Short mmCIF file of C-alpha atoms in Angstrom, two decimals:
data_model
loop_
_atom_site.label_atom_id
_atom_site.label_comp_id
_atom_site.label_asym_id
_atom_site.label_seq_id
_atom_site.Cartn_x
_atom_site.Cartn_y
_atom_site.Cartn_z
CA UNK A 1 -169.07 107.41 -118.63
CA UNK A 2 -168.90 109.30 -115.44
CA UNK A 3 -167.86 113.05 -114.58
CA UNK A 4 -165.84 114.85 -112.10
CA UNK A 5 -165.38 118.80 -111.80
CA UNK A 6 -162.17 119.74 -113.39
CA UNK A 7 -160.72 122.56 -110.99
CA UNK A 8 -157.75 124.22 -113.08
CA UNK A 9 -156.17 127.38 -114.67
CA UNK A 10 -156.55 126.61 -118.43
CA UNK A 11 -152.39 126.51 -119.74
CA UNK A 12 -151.48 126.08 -123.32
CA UNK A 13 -154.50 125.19 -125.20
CA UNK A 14 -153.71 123.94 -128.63
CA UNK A 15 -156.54 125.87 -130.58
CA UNK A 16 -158.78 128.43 -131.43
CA UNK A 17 -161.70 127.59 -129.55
CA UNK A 18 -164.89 129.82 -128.25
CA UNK A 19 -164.93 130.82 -124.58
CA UNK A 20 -165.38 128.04 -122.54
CA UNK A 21 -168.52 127.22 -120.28
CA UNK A 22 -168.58 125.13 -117.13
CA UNK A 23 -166.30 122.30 -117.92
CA UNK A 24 -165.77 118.67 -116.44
CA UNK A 25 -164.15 115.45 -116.64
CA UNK A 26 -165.64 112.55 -118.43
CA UNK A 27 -164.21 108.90 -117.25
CA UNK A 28 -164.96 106.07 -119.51
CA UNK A 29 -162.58 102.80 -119.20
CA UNK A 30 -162.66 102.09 -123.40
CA UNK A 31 -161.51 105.97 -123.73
CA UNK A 32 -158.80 106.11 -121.19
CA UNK A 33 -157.61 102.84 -122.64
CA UNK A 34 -157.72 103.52 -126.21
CA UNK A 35 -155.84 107.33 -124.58
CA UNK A 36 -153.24 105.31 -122.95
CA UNK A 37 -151.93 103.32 -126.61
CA UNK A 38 -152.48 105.86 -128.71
CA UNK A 39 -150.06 108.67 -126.58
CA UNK A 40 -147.76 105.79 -125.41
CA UNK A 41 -145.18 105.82 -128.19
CA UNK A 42 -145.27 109.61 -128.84
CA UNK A 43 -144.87 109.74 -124.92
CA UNK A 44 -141.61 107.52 -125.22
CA UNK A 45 -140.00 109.45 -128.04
CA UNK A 46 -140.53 112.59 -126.08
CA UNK A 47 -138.52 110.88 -122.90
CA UNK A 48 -141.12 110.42 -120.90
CA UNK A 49 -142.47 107.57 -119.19
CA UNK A 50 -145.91 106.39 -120.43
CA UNK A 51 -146.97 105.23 -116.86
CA UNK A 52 -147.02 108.84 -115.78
CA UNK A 53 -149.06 110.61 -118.67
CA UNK A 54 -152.66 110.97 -118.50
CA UNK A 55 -154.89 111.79 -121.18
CA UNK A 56 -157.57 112.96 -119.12
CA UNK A 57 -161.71 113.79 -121.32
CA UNK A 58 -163.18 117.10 -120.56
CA UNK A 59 -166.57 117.62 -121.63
CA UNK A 60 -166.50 120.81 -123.76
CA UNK A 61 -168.03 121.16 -127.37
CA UNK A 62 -164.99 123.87 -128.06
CA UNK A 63 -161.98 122.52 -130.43
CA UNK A 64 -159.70 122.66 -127.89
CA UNK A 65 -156.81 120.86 -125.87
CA UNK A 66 -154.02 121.98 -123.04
CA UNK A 67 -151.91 121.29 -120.32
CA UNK A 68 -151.90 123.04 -116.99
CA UNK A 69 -148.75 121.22 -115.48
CA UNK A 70 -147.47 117.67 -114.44
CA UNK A 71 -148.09 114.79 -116.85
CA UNK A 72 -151.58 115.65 -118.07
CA UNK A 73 -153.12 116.31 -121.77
CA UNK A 74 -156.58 117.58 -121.17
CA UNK A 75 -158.70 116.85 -124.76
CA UNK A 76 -162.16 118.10 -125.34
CA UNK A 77 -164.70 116.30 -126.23
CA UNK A 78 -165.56 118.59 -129.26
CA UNK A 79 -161.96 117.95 -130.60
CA UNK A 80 -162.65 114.42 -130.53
CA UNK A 81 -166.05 114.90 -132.67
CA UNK A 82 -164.58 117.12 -135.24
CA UNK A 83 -161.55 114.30 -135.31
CA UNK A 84 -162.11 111.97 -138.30
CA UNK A 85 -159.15 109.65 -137.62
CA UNK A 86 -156.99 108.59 -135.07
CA UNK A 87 -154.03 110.18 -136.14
CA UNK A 88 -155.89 113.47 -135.94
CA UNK A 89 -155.82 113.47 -132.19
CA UNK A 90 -152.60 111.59 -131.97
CA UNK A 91 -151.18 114.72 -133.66
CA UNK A 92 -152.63 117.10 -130.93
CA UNK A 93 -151.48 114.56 -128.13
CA UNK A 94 -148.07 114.99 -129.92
CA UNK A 95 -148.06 118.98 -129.56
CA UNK A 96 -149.41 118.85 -125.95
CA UNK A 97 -146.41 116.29 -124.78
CA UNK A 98 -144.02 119.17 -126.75
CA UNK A 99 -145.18 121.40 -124.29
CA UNK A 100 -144.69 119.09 -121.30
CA UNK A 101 -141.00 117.69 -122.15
CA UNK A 102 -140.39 120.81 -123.05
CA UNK A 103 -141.29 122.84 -119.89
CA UNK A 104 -143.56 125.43 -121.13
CA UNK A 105 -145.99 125.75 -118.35
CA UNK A 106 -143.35 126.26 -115.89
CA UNK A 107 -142.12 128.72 -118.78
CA UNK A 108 -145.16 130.36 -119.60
CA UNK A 109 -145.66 131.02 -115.38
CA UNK A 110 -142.08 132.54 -115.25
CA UNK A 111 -143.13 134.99 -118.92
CA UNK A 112 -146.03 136.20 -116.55
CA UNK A 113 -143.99 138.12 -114.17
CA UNK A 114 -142.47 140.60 -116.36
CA UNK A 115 -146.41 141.33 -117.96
CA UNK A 116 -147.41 141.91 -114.71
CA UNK A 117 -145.04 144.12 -114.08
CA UNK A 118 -145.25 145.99 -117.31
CA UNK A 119 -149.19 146.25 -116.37
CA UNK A 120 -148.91 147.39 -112.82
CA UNK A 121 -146.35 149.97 -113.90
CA UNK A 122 -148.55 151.61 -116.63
CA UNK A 123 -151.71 151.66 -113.95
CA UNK A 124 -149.01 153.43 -111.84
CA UNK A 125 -148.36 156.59 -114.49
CA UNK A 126 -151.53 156.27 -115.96
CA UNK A 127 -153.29 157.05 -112.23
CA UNK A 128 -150.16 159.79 -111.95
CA UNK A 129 -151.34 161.23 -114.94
CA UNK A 130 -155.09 161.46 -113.61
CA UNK A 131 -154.04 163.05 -110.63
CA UNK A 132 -152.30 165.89 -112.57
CA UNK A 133 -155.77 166.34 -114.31
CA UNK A 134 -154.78 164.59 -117.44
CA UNK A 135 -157.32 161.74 -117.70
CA UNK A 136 -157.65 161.21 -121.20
CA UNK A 137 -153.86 160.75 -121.06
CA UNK A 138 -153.69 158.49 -117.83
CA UNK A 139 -156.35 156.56 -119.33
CA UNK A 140 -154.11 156.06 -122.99
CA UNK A 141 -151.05 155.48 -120.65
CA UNK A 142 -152.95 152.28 -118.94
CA UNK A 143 -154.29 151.01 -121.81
CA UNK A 144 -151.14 151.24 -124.21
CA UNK A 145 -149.22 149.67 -121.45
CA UNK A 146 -151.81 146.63 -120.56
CA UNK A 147 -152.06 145.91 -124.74
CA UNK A 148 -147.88 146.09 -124.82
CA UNK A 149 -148.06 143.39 -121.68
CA UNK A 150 -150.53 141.43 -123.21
CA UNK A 151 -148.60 141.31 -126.83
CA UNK A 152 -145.30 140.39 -125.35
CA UNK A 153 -147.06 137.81 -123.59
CA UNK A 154 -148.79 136.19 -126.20
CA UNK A 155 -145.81 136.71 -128.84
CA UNK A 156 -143.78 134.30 -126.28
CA UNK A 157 -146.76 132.11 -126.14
CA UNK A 158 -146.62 131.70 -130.12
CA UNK A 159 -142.94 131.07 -129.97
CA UNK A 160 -144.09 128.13 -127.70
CA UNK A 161 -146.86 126.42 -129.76
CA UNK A 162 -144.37 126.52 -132.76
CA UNK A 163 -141.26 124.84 -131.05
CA UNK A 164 -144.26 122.14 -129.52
CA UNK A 165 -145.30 121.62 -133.36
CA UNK A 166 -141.90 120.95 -134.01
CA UNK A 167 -141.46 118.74 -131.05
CA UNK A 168 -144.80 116.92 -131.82
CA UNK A 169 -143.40 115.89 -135.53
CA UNK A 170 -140.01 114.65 -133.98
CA UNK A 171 -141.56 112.15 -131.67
CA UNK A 172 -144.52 111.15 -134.51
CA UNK A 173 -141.76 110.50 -136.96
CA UNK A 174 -139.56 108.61 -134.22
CA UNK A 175 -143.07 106.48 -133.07
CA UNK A 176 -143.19 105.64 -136.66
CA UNK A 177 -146.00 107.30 -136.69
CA UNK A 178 -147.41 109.95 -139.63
CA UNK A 179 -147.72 113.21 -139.27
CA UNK A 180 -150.40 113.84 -141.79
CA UNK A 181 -152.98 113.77 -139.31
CA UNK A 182 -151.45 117.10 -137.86
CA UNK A 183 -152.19 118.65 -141.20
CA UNK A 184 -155.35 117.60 -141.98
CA UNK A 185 -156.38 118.87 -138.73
CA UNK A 186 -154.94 122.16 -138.69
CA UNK A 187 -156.51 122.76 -142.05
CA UNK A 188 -160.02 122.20 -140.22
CA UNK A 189 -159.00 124.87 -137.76
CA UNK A 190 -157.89 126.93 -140.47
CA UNK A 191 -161.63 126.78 -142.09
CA UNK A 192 -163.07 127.84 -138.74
CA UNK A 193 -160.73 130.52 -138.66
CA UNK A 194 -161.64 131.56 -142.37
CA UNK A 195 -165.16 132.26 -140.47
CA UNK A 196 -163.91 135.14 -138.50
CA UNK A 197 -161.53 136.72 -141.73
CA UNK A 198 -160.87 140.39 -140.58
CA UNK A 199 -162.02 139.99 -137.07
CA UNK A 200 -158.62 138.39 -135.98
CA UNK A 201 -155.75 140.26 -134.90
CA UNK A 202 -152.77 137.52 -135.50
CA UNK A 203 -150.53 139.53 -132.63
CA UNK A 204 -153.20 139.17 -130.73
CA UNK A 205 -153.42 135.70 -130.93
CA UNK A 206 -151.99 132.66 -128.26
CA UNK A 207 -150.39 130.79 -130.97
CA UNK A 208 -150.04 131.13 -134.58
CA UNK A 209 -153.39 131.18 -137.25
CA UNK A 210 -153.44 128.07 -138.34
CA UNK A 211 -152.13 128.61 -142.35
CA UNK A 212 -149.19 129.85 -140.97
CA UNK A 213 -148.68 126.63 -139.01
CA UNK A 214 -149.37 124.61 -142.55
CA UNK A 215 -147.24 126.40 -144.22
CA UNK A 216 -144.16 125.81 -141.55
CA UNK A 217 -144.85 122.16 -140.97
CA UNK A 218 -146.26 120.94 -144.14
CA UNK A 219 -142.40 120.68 -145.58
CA UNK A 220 -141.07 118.79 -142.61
CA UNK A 221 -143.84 116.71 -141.96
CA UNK A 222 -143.66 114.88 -145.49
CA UNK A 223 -139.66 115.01 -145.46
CA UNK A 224 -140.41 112.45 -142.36
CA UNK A 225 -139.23 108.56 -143.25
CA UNK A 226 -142.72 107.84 -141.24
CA UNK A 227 -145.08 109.91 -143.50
CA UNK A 228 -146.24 107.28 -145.76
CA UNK A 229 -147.08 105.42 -142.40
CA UNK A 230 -150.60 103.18 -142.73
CA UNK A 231 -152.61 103.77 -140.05
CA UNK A 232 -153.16 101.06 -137.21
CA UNK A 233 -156.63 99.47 -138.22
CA UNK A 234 -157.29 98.42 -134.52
CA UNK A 235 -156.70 101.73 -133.50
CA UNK A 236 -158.94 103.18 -135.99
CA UNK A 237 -161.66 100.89 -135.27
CA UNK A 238 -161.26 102.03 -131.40
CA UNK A 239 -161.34 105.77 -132.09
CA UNK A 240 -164.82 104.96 -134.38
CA UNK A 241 -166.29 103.41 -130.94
CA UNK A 242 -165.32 106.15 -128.86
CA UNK A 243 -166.18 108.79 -130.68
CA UNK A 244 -169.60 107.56 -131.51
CA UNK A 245 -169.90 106.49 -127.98
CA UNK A 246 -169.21 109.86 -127.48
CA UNK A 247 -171.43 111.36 -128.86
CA UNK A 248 -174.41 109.41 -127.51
CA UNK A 249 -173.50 110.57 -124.29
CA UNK A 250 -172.25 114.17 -124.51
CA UNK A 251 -174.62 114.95 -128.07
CA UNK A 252 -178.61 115.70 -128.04
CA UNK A 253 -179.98 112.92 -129.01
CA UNK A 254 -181.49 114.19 -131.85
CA UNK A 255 -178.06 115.41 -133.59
CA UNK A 256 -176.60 111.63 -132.76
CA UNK A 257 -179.46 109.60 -134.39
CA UNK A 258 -179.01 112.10 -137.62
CA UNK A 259 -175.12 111.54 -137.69
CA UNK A 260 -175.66 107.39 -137.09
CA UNK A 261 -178.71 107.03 -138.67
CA UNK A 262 -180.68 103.30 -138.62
CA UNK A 263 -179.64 102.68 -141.63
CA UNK A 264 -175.84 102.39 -140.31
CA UNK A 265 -175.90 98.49 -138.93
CA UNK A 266 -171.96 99.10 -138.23
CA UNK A 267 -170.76 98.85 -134.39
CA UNK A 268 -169.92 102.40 -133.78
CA UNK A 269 -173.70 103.34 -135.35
CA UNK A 270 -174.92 100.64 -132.69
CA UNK A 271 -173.36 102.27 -129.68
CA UNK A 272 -173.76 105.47 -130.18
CA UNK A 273 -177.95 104.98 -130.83
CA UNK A 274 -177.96 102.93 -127.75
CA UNK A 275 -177.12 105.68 -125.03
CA UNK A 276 -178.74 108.14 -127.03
CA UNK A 277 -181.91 106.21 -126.97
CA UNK A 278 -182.10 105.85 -123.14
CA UNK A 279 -181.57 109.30 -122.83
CA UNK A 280 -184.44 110.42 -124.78
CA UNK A 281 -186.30 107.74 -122.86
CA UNK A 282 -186.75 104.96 -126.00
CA UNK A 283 -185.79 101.87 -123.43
CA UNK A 284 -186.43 99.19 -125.46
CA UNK A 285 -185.03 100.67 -128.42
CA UNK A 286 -181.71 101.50 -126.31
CA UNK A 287 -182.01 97.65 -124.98
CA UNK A 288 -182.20 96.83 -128.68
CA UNK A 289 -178.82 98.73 -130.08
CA UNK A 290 -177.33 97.49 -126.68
CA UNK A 291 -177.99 93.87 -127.34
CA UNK A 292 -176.94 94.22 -131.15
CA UNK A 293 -173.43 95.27 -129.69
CA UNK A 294 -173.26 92.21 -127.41
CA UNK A 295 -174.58 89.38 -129.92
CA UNK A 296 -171.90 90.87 -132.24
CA UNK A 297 -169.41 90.77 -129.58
CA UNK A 298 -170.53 88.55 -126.31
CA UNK A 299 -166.45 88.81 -125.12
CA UNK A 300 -166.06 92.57 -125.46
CA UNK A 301 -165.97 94.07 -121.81
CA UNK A 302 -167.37 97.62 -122.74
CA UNK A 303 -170.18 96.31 -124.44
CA UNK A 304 -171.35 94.42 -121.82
CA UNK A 305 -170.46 97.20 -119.62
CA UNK A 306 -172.88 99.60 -121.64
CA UNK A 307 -175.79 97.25 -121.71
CA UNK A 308 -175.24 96.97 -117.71
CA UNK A 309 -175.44 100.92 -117.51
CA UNK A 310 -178.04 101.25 -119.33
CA UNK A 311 -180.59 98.74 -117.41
CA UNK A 312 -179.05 100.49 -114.09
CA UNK A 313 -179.58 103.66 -115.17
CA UNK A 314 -183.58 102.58 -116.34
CA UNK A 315 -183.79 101.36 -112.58
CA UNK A 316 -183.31 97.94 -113.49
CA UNK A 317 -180.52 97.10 -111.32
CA UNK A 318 -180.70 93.10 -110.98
CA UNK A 319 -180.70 92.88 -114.34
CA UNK A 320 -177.86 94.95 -114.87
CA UNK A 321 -175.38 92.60 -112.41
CA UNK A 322 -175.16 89.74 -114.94
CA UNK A 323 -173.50 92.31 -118.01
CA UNK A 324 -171.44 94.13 -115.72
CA UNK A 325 -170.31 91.19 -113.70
CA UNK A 326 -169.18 89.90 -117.38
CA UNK A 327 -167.81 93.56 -117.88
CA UNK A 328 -165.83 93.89 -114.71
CA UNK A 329 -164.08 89.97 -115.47
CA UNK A 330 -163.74 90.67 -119.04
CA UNK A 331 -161.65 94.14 -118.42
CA UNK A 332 -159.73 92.53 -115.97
CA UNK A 333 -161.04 94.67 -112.72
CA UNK A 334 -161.29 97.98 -114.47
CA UNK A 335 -161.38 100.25 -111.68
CA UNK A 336 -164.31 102.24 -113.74
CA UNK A 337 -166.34 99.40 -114.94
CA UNK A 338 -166.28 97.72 -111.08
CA UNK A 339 -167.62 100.98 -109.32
CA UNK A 340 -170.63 101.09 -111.73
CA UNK A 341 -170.75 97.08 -110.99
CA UNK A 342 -170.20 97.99 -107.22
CA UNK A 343 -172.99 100.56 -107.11
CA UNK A 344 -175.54 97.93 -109.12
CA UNK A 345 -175.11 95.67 -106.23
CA UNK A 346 -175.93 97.97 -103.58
CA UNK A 347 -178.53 99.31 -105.91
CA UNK A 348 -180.44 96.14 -106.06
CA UNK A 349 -181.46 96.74 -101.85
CA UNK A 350 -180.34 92.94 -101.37
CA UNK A 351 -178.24 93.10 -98.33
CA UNK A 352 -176.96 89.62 -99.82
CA UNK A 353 -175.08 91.82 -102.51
CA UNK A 354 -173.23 94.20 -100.04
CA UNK A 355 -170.12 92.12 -98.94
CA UNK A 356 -169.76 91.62 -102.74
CA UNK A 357 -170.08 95.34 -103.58
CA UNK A 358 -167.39 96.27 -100.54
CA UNK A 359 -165.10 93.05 -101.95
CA UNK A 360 -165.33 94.83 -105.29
CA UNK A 361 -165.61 98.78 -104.49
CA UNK A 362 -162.44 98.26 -102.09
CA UNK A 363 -160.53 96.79 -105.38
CA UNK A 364 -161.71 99.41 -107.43
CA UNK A 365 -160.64 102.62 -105.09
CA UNK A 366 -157.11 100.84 -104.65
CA UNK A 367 -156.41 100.65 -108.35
CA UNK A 368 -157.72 104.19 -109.03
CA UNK A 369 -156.61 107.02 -107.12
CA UNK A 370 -159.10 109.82 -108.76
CA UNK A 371 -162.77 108.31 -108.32
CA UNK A 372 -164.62 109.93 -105.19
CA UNK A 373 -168.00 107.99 -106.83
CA UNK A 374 -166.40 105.21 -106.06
CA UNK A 375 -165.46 106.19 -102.21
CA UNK A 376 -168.54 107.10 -101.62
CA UNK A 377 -170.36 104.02 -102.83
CA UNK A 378 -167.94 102.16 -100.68
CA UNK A 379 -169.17 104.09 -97.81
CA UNK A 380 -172.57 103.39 -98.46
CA UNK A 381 -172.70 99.60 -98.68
CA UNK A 382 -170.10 99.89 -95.49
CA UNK A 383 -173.20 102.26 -93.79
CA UNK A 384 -175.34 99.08 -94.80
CA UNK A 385 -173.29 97.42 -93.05
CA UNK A 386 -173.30 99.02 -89.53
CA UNK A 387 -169.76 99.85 -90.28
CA UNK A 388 -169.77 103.31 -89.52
CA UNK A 389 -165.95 103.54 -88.62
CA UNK A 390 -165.22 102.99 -92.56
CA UNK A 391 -167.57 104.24 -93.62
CA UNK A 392 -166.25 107.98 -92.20
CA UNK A 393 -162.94 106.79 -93.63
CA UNK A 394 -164.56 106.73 -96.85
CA UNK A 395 -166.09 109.86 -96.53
CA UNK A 396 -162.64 111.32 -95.43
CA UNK A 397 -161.04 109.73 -98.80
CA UNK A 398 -163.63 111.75 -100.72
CA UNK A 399 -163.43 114.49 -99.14
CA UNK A 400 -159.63 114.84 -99.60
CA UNK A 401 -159.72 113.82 -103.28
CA UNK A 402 -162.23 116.77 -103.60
CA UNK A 403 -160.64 119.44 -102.17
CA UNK A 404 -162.36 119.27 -98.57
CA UNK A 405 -160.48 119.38 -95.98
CA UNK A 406 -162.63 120.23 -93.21
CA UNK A 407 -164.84 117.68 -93.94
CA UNK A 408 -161.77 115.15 -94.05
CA UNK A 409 -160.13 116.10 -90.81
CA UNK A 410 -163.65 115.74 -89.27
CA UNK A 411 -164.36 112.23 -90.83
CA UNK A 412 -160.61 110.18 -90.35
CA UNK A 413 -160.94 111.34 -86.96
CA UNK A 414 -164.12 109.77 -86.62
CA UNK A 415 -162.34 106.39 -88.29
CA UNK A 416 -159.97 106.61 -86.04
CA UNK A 417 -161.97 106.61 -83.02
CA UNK A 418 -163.68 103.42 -84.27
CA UNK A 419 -161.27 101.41 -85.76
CA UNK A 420 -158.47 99.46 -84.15
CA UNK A 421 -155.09 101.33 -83.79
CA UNK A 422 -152.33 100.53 -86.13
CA UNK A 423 -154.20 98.63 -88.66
CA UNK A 424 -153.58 99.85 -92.06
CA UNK A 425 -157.13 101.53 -92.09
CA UNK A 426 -156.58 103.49 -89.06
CA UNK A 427 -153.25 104.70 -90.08
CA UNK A 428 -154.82 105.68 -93.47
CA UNK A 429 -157.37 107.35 -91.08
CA UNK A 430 -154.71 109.61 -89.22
CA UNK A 431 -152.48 110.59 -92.84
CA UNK A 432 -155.77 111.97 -93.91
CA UNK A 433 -156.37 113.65 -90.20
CA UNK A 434 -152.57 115.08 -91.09
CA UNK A 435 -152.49 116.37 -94.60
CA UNK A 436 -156.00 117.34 -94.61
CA UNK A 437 -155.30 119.32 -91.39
CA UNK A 438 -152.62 120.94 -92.50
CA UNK A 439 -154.81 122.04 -96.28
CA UNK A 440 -157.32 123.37 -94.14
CA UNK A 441 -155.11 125.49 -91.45
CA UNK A 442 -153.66 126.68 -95.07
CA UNK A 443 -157.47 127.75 -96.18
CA UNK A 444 -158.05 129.29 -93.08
CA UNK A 445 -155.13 131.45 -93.29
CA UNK A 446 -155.70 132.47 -96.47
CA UNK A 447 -159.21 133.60 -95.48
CA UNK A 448 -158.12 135.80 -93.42
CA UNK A 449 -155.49 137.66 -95.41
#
């Protein structure tokens, strides 16, 4: 798994969750694959093309999930923990797409005008009021008006998550998919809630307390000809890796060896002690769970791509190339799995390894279009290289992909200078010298306002 900041306006989370802390995104290949089936038939049954959703891992222990515009579920990783099935997060995938086909963050933006105005106008009297030497009732004036804003608000917000639960049964029932994970998973959200009895206003609230949303769906939800559904076994087995794999990663290490105790010889159990024994620094014991997953499975790509990690990430590097040249093969190029292949090579300080790492790295930023780790190991091996002309032009990829303009204007130009005019790097060169030119004149004038 790797991580990227996530750099958005939370929109249209699904649940009650705590305040959040610093957030970001977690990229594993298994998850965004096992992501990519499980949404794709809700996705079609909502209209949409499965091609352009992503189901995108934050790493935040909060129950939580939301959509902040375009094509794009955000899940946390608590919600995936406190998932027991599949179907569970299908379910909440489900809601979120409601809220896509149906528009609501465009929505929810256009509901925030008239709050703002009701707020602005009550700071308006209320200040009038002051001036006249009534404080106490300038002060009431603000704050009545700011609590009406915010409760018309939220009231529309409600009326939102309840037309994307109903939107979120119609495309489970026309997946053929069942519903009941919906249920069972609002009733865990209703026990959390049952911890804060009397301390929750329900107008108060983004979307409706969670008994109220059992009690609305529960009828229509078993009326659907998909209810009695089975579940898809693969797909259950897949969710049980994840999540366990999971929680080795995002988990102390402590609280995942109590949940998969030794005792548990199944696969999930396996992968999940493996990471968390190399990150309490147990490297033979995290060698040993890592080779139980591979002599149980020698074809399965991700296993071979977590024993590979897990000798990089001990320093081992040469030893790592053989499980995650096997990994990269086995998943077919996975963009994910051929960066951390990619950065073994150059990690092994064999300059015999670097035309392989670039022949590899180049594949891998081609095919994904959101992985600046992978830029930038591309424009290390090309520094190893003497290369320096591409090696700017990776620089200038990551530095547009992360929100750096300057930096990117700076670097294509460089690329340009050094590379010969016309080819398709140099014109990639000068659209970055363009659009990044044009995002920073935009920051600059925005500075200054």
């Amino acid at each position: 798994m790797t991580r990227s900041r996530l750099a958005a306006l939370l929109i249209g989370a699904l649940v009650w969750a705590q305040p959040a802390t610093a957030q970001s995104i977690l990229r594993d290949a298994e998850t965004e694959a096992m992501f990519a089936d499980m949404s794709a038939g809700v996705v079609k049954a909502a209209g949409l093309n499965p091609r352009d959703m992503k189901v995108v891992l934050v790493n935040d222990d909060s129950i939580n999930a939301f959509v902040v515009g375009g094509q794009v579920v955000y899940i946390h990783s608590g919600l995936i923990q406190a998932a027991d099935n599949a179907g569970e997060v299908q379910g909440v995938i489900a809601h979120e797409v409601g809220h896509i086909a149906d528009g609501h963050v465009i929505s929810g933006e256009a509901a925030q005008k008239p709050a703002m105005a009701m707020t602005i106008l009550s700071m308006v009297l209320g200040l009038g009021a002051m001036a006249t030497g009534a404080g106490m009732a300038g002060a009431g004036i603000m704050g009545l008006g700011q609590s009406a804003a915010m409760g018309n608000y939220l009231a529309f917000n409600r009326t939102q998550e309840a037309t994307a639960d109903a939107s979120a049964i119609r495309y489970l029932a026309t997946a053929g998919l069942s519903g009941r994970g919906m249920l069972t998973f609002f009733r865990k959200l209703q026990k959390q809630e049952m911890r804060y009895r009397g301390q929750i206003d329900p107008f108060m609230q983004s979307h409706p307390l969670s008994g109220e949303r059992i009690a609305h769906l529960t009828g229509d939800v078993e009326a659907s000809p998909s209810y009695n559904a089975k579940p898809d076994p693969a797909l259950e087995e897949r969710f049980a890796r994840v999540k366990a794999k999971l929680a080795g990663y995002v988990l102390p290490a402590e609280q995942t060896l109590r949940q998969y105790p030794l005792a548990d010889r199944s696969l999930p159990a396996h992968y999940a002690r493996a990471y968390a024994y190399h990150k309490a620094g147990y490297p033979d014991k995290a060698d040993a769970e890592a080779e139980a997953l591979v002599a149980a499975r020698p074809d399965d790509p991700y296993f071979q791509e977590i024993k590979g990690q897990i000798l990089l990430e001990a320093g081992r590097p040469r030893e790592a190339l053989v499980p995650l040249r096997l990994a990269t093969e086995g998943s077919r190029q996975n963009p994910l799995i051929a960066t951390t292949f990619g950065h073994a090579l150059i990690a092994t300080e064999d300059k015999a390894n670097v035309p392989e790492a670039i022949r590899v790295l180049r594949v891998a930023t081609q095919r994904d279009d959101d992985n600046p780790w992978a830029w930038m190991q591309l424009g290390t091996a090309y520094e190893l290289t003497g290369d320096e002309p591409r090696a700017a032009l990776a620089t200038a990829e990551r530095a547009s992909m992360t929100g750096d303009p300057r930096t990117a204007v700076v670097a294509a130009k460089f690329a340009m200078a050094g590379i010969p005019a016309n080819t398709p790097d140099w014109i990639r060169a000068q659209d970055i010298a363009m659009t990044s030119g044009d995002a920073a004149a935009a920051d600059k004038k925005r500075r200054k306002r």
